[in-house]
Coordinates of C-alpha atoms and ligand atoms in Angstrom, one line a residue:
M19 CA 85.2 88.1 137.6
N20 CA 88.2 87.1 135.5
T21 CA 87.7 85.9 132.0
Q22 CA 90.1 85.2 129.0
E23 CA 89.7 87.0 125.8
Q24 CA 92.2 86.4 122.7
G25 CA 94.1 84.5 125.3
V26 CA 94.4 87.7 127.7
E27 CA 92.8 87.6 131.2
F28 CA 91.0 90.5 132.3
D29 CA 88.5 91.5 134.9
E30 CA 85.2 92.4 133.8
N31 CA 84.1 94.9 136.4
A32 CA 87.4 96.9 135.4
L33 CA 86.2 97.3 131.8
D34 CA 85.8 101.0 130.9
P35 CA 84.0 102.5 127.6
S36 CA 86.2 105.6 127.5
H37 CA 88.2 104.1 124.8
I38 CA 84.9 103.4 122.5
L39 CA 83.5 107.0 123.2
E40 CA 86.9 108.5 122.6
V41 CA 87.0 106.9 119.2
G42 CA 83.6 107.3 118.5
F43 CA 83.6 111.1 119.2
G44 CA 87.0 111.3 117.5
F45 CA 85.5 113.4 114.3
W46 CA 84.6 116.1 117.0
G47 CA 88.5 117.1 117.5
S48 CA 89.3 116.2 114.1
K49 CA 86.7 118.8 112.5
V50 CA 87.9 121.3 115.2
L51 CA 91.7 120.9 113.9
L52 CA 90.3 120.8 110.4
T53 CA 88.3 123.9 110.7
A54 CA 91.1 126.0 112.3
V55 CA 93.2 125.5 109.3
E56 CA 90.6 125.9 106.9
L57 CA 89.9 129.1 108.8
E58 CA 93.4 129.9 109.0
V59 CA 93.9 130.3 112.9
F60 CA 97.4 129.4 112.8
T61 CA 98.5 131.7 110.1
K62 CA 96.3 134.7 111.3
L63 CA 98.0 134.2 114.6
D64 CA 101.5 133.8 113.1
D65 CA 104.1 134.9 115.8
K66 CA 101.5 137.4 117.8
S67 CA 99.4 136.6 120.6
M68 CA 95.4 137.7 120.8
T69 CA 92.6 137.9 123.0
G70 CA 89.5 135.4 122.1
E71 CA 87.5 138.4 121.0
E72 CA 90.4 140.1 118.8
L73 CA 91.3 136.6 117.2
G74 CA 87.4 136.0 116.6
K75 CA 86.8 139.2 114.8
L76 CA 90.0 139.0 112.8
L77 CA 88.4 135.3 111.6
D78 CA 85.0 136.9 111.3
L79 CA 83.4 134.6 113.9
H80 CA 80.2 134.8 115.7
P81 CA 80.7 135.6 119.4
R82 CA 78.8 132.5 120.5
G83 CA 81.6 129.9 119.4
I84 CA 84.9 131.8 120.1
F85 CA 86.0 130.8 123.6
D86 CA 84.7 127.0 123.2
F87 CA 86.5 127.0 119.7
F88 CA 89.8 128.4 121.0
D89 CA 90.0 126.7 124.2
A90 CA 89.0 123.2 122.6
L91 CA 92.3 123.8 120.5
V92 CA 94.0 124.6 123.7
A93 CA 92.8 121.6 125.4
L94 CA 93.8 119.5 122.4
G95 CA 97.3 120.8 122.4
F96 CA 97.0 123.0 119.3
L97 CA 97.3 126.5 120.9
Y98 CA 98.5 127.9 124.0
R99 CA 96.7 130.4 126.1
D100 CA 98.3 132.9 128.3
G101 CA 96.1 134.0 130.9
D102 CA 92.5 132.8 132.0
G103 CA 89.0 134.6 130.9
S104 CA 88.5 137.3 128.3
E105 CA 91.9 138.4 129.0
G106 CA 93.4 135.3 128.2
R107 CA 95.8 135.4 125.0
Y108 CA 95.9 132.9 122.3
R109 CA 99.1 132.0 120.5
N110 CA 100.8 129.2 118.4
T111 CA 102.4 126.2 120.1
P112 CA 105.8 125.5 118.3
A113 CA 104.2 122.8 116.3
T114 CA 101.4 124.8 114.8
A115 CA 103.9 127.8 114.4
K116 CA 106.0 125.4 112.3
F117 CA 103.4 123.2 110.6
L118 CA 100.2 125.1 110.5
N119 CA 101.4 128.8 109.5
K120 CA 101.3 129.1 105.9
H121 CA 104.2 131.9 105.9
Q122 CA 106.2 128.9 106.7
P123 CA 107.8 126.8 103.8
S124 CA 107.6 123.7 106.7
Y125 CA 103.5 124.0 106.2
I126 CA 102.1 120.7 106.1
G127 CA 98.2 122.0 106.3
G128 CA 97.4 121.4 102.5
V129 CA 96.6 117.7 103.3
L130 CA 94.5 119.1 106.3
E131 CA 92.5 121.9 104.0
M132 CA 91.8 118.9 101.4
A133 CA 90.7 116.5 104.4
S134 CA 88.2 119.5 105.4
D135 CA 86.9 120.3 102.1
R136 CA 86.7 116.9 100.5
L137 CA 87.6 113.8 102.7
F138 CA 85.5 114.6 105.9
R139 CA 82.3 114.6 103.9
F140 CA 83.2 111.6 101.7
W141 CA 83.8 109.6 104.7
G142 CA 80.1 110.1 106.0
D143 CA 79.3 107.5 103.3
L144 CA 82.0 104.9 104.2
S145 CA 79.3 102.4 104.9
S146 CA 78.0 102.7 101.2
G147 CA 81.5 102.2 100.3
L148 CA 81.8 99.1 102.2
K149 CA 78.5 98.0 100.8
T150 CA 79.2 98.7 97.2
G151 CA 83.4 98.6 96.9
K152 CA 82.6 101.6 95.0
P153 CA 84.5 105.1 95.5
Q154 CA 82.5 107.8 97.7
N155 CA 84.2 110.9 96.3
E156 CA 83.6 113.2 93.5
V157 CA 83.7 110.1 91.1
K158 CA 80.8 108.7 92.6
H159 CA 78.4 110.3 90.0
S160 CA 80.7 110.1 87.1
Q161 CA 82.4 107.2 85.1
K162 CA 85.7 109.2 85.4
S163 CA 88.9 108.2 87.6
M164 CA 89.7 110.1 90.8
F165 CA 92.4 111.9 88.7
D166 CA 90.7 112.9 85.8
V167 CA 87.6 114.6 88.0
L168 CA 90.5 116.1 90.2
Y169 CA 92.6 117.2 87.3
E170 CA 89.7 118.9 85.4
D171 CA 89.3 121.8 88.1
T172 CA 92.8 123.8 88.3
S173 CA 91.9 124.7 91.9
K174 CA 91.3 121.1 93.1
L175 CA 94.5 119.8 91.2
E176 CA 96.5 122.8 92.8
Q177 CA 95.0 121.6 96.3
F178 CA 95.5 118.0 95.4
I179 CA 99.2 118.4 94.7
A180 CA 100.0 120.6 97.8
A181 CA 98.0 118.2 100.1
M182 CA 100.4 115.4 98.8
S183 CA 103.6 117.5 99.7
G184 CA 101.9 118.1 103.1
L185 CA 101.6 114.4 103.5
S186 CA 105.0 113.2 102.1
R187 CA 107.6 116.1 102.8
G188 CA 108.5 114.1 106.5
N189 CA 108.7 111.0 104.9
F190 CA 110.6 112.2 101.8
Q191 CA 113.1 114.0 104.0
V192 CA 113.9 110.9 106.1
F193 CA 114.4 108.7 102.9
A194 CA 116.8 111.5 101.1
E195 CA 118.7 111.2 104.5
K196 CA 118.4 107.2 105.1
F197 CA 118.7 105.7 101.9
D198 CA 122.3 104.8 100.8
F199 CA 122.5 106.7 97.5
S200 CA 126.3 106.2 97.0
K201 CA 126.0 103.3 94.8
Y202 CA 123.5 105.2 92.3
Q203 CA 123.6 108.2 89.8
T204 CA 120.1 108.5 88.7
L205 CA 116.8 108.4 90.1
C206 CA 113.1 108.7 88.7
D207 CA 110.4 109.4 90.6
V208 CA 106.9 108.1 89.6
G209 CA 103.9 110.1 90.1
G210 CA 106.1 112.8 91.5
A211 CA 103.5 115.6 91.6
S212 CA 105.5 118.7 92.4
G213 CA 109.0 116.9 92.2
L214 CA 109.2 117.1 95.9
L215 CA 111.1 113.6 96.7
S216 CA 113.4 114.8 93.7
R217 CA 114.1 118.2 95.1
L218 CA 114.8 116.7 98.6
V219 CA 117.1 113.9 96.9
A220 CA 119.1 116.3 94.6
K221 CA 119.5 118.9 97.5
Q222 CA 120.7 116.1 100.1
H223 CA 123.1 114.2 97.3
P224 CA 124.7 116.6 95.0
H225 CA 125.9 113.6 92.9
M226 CA 122.5 112.2 91.9
Q227 CA 120.3 113.3 88.7
C228 CA 116.5 113.1 89.2
M229 CA 113.7 112.7 87.1
T230 CA 110.0 113.4 88.1
F231 CA 107.5 111.9 86.0
D232 CA 103.6 112.4 86.0
L233 CA 100.6 113.2 84.0
P234 CA 100.8 116.4 81.8
Q235 CA 98.6 118.6 83.7
V236 CA 101.0 118.3 86.7
E237 CA 104.2 119.6 84.3
N238 CA 103.8 123.3 85.4
I239 CA 103.5 122.9 89.1
A240 CA 106.7 120.7 89.2
K241 CA 108.6 122.9 87.0
R242 CA 107.4 125.8 89.0
W243 CA 109.0 124.4 92.2
I244 CA 112.2 123.5 90.9
E245 CA 112.7 126.6 89.0
Q246 CA 112.3 128.3 92.5
E247 CA 114.7 126.1 94.1
E248 CA 116.9 126.7 91.6
L249 CA 117.3 122.8 90.7
S250 CA 116.4 122.7 86.9
D251 CA 119.8 121.5 86.3
R252 CA 119.7 118.6 88.3
I253 CA 116.0 117.5 87.7
Q254 CA 114.0 116.7 84.6
V255 CA 110.5 117.0 84.6
I256 CA 108.9 114.2 82.1
S257 CA 105.3 114.2 81.1
G258 CA 103.9 110.6 80.4
D259 CA 101.1 108.1 81.6
F260 CA 102.3 104.9 83.3
F261 CA 99.2 103.2 81.9
T262 CA 100.3 103.6 78.3
D263 CA 104.1 104.7 78.4
S264 CA 107.2 103.0 79.5
L265 CA 109.2 104.7 82.5
P266 CA 112.7 106.6 81.8
Q267 CA 115.5 104.1 82.7
A268 CA 117.2 105.1 86.0
D269 CA 119.4 103.4 88.7
V270 CA 116.6 104.1 91.1
I271 CA 112.9 104.0 90.8
T272 CA 110.6 105.6 93.4
M273 CA 106.7 105.4 93.8
G274 CA 105.5 107.3 96.7
L275 CA 101.8 106.6 97.6
I276 CA 101.3 105.4 93.9
L277 CA 100.7 101.7 93.9
H278 CA 97.7 101.9 97.1
D279 CA 95.8 104.0 94.2
W280 CA 95.3 101.0 91.9
N281 CA 94.1 97.4 92.2
L282 CA 96.2 94.4 92.1
E283 CA 96.3 94.3 88.3
K284 CA 97.5 97.6 88.0
K285 CA 99.9 97.3 90.7
K286 CA 101.6 94.6 88.9
H287 CA 101.8 96.3 86.0
L288 CA 103.6 99.0 87.7
I289 CA 106.0 96.8 89.4
R290 CA 106.9 95.2 86.1
L291 CA 107.2 98.7 84.4
A292 CA 109.9 99.6 87.4
Y293 CA 111.7 96.5 87.0
E294 CA 112.2 97.0 83.3
A295 CA 113.4 100.4 83.4
L296 CA 116.0 99.4 86.1
P297 CA 119.6 98.4 85.7
E298 CA 120.9 95.0 87.1
N299 CA 121.1 95.8 91.2
G300 CA 118.9 99.1 90.5
A301 CA 116.2 99.4 93.5
F302 CA 112.4 99.9 93.2
V303 CA 111.4 101.7 96.1
A304 CA 107.6 102.0 97.3
I305 CA 107.1 104.5 99.9
E306 CA 103.9 103.5 101.5
N307 CA 101.9 103.4 105.0
L308 CA 103.0 99.8 104.9
I309 CA 100.3 97.6 107.3
D310 CA 102.2 95.3 109.2
D311 CA 101.9 91.7 107.9
A312 CA 99.5 90.5 110.5
R313 CA 97.5 93.4 109.7
R314 CA 96.7 94.2 113.7
E315 CA 99.1 97.2 114.4
N316 CA 99.3 100.1 111.5
I317 CA 96.1 102.0 112.3
F318 CA 96.9 104.7 110.0
G319 CA 98.0 102.1 107.3
L320 CA 94.7 100.4 107.6
L321 CA 92.5 103.7 107.8
M322 CA 94.8 104.7 104.4
S323 CA 93.4 101.6 102.9
L324 CA 89.7 102.5 103.4
N325 CA 90.3 106.0 102.4
M326 CA 91.7 104.3 99.2
L327 CA 88.2 102.5 99.2
I328 CA 86.3 106.1 99.3
E329 CA 88.7 107.8 96.9
C330 CA 89.6 105.2 94.1
G331 CA 87.2 101.9 95.1
D332 CA 89.4 99.2 94.1
G333 CA 92.8 100.6 95.3
F334 CA 94.1 99.3 98.4
D335 CA 97.1 99.7 100.9
F336 CA 99.2 96.3 101.7
T337 CA 101.7 94.7 103.9
G338 CA 105.6 94.5 103.1
A339 CA 104.9 90.7 102.7
D340 CA 102.4 91.4 100.0
F341 CA 104.6 93.7 98.1
W342 CA 107.6 91.3 98.4
S343 CA 105.4 88.5 96.5
W344 CA 104.5 90.6 93.7
C345 CA 108.0 91.9 93.3
Q346 CA 109.4 88.4 93.4
E347 CA 106.6 87.6 90.5
A348 CA 108.2 90.5 88.3
G349 CA 111.9 89.1 88.9
F350 CA 113.1 91.2 92.1
R351 CA 116.2 89.3 93.7
S352 CA 115.8 90.5 97.4
Y353 CA 113.9 92.9 99.5
E354 CA 114.2 95.3 102.7
V355 CA 112.1 97.5 104.5
L356 CA 113.5 101.2 105.6
H357 CA 111.4 102.6 108.4
L358 CA 110.6 106.4 107.5
A359 CA 108.6 108.8 109.8
G360 CA 105.5 107.2 112.2
P361 CA 103.2 104.9 110.1
C362 CA 105.4 105.2 106.8
S363 CA 108.0 103.1 105.5
A364 CA 110.0 102.5 102.2
A365 CA 109.6 98.9 100.8
I366 CA 112.6 98.3 98.5
A367 CA 113.2 95.6 96.0
Y368 CA 116.5 95.1 94.1
K369 CA 116.7 93.7 90.8
Ligands
SAM28 C1 98.8 109.8 95.5 S1 99.8 111.2 94.6 C2 101.3 110.6 95.1 C3 102.1 112.1 94.9 C4 103.7 111.9 95.4 N1 104.1 110.6 94.9 C5 103.5 111.6 97.0 O1 103.7 110.8 97.4 O2 103.2 112.8 97.4 C6 99.5 109.9 93.0 C7 100.3 110.7 91.7 O3 100.4 109.9 90.7 C8 99.9 110.7 89.5 N2 99.3 109.9 88.5 C9 98.1 109.3 88.5 N3 97.9 108.6 87.3 C10 98.9 108.9 86.6 C11 99.2 108.0 85.6 N4 98.4 107.4 84.6 N5 100.7 108.4 85.1 C12 101.4 109.1 85.3 N6 101.3 109.9 86.6 C13 99.9 109.4 87.3 C14 99.0 111.9 89.7 O4 99.0 112.8 89.2 C15 99.7 112.3 91.4 O5 100.8 113.2 91.0

């Protein structure tokens, strides 16, 4: 029987529940990957190959689960296996060797470590977040903000900053390559964490002087990275609070995954601060998982916004049209979107 649904004709007998089940059980595959990162499967394998028994012993795993676990990773595309049965030897794929081996500078597993350690549990309370509008993370049982709670525990702070680097590195690299810096001399990255965006821009554009602005607790982490990459003469680390201080003057003000942490009033405050710190023709850049204007397509952006409910309560992700309307209110004169990688874009407003 043919029926109309949202203007699309479909055959009811041909309907297939597999997508429903695939998404419904998506957490199985997700938890297998997160656990493999947590147990350092990809780091321990490094450039070697091992039988299931050898790898299981190295990871201190009970024999019951080792073949199911490693073969699930093979089937999910995160390990290769040469040969079958107990003689089969497991090794990294090119992608896991590059991105999930801690010995590589391109390691992005920090964000998955944090997802395994914190977010996986907190998402178990999504329905409570939806009913109350309140965060479901560590903040749930205190009156403090997410950053206060994370930053009073050094290991959580380090984990969070490493996680942000893993999530943002690819997008910042594309931004450093694609954005036309030839008209500008100075950049201030607000909420710059480890200084990653400034480091990538400084390396790509030798004429740029950069500043990375963040809370005082983050200062030493940023300095450590900047010194390690010998960029101290190109990047200044500035400590401050963007709810009590003004921003340093710069030709380009960037905010990577900052606006989505906050409610509308605070978003508008940050946009106004950026406007005040820019010269005429200066650029304000928000790097975010910008939701498509009709809110139908960018699944990661929409789920990220739910993640902001879990983490921050009233923080939310937004569309390009939302961003532009707030920027117009602040006085910006034009706007464009630069697509970066996957679901992420740079929303750019010019003063
Ligand atoms: C979600 S992280 C984004 C980090 C980085 N921009 C990125 O995209 O990977 C938010 C950053 O904002 C910083 N931050 C939070 N509250 C702040 C405040 N009141 N003033 C300055 N920075 C703040 C945090 O320390 C953290 O580094």
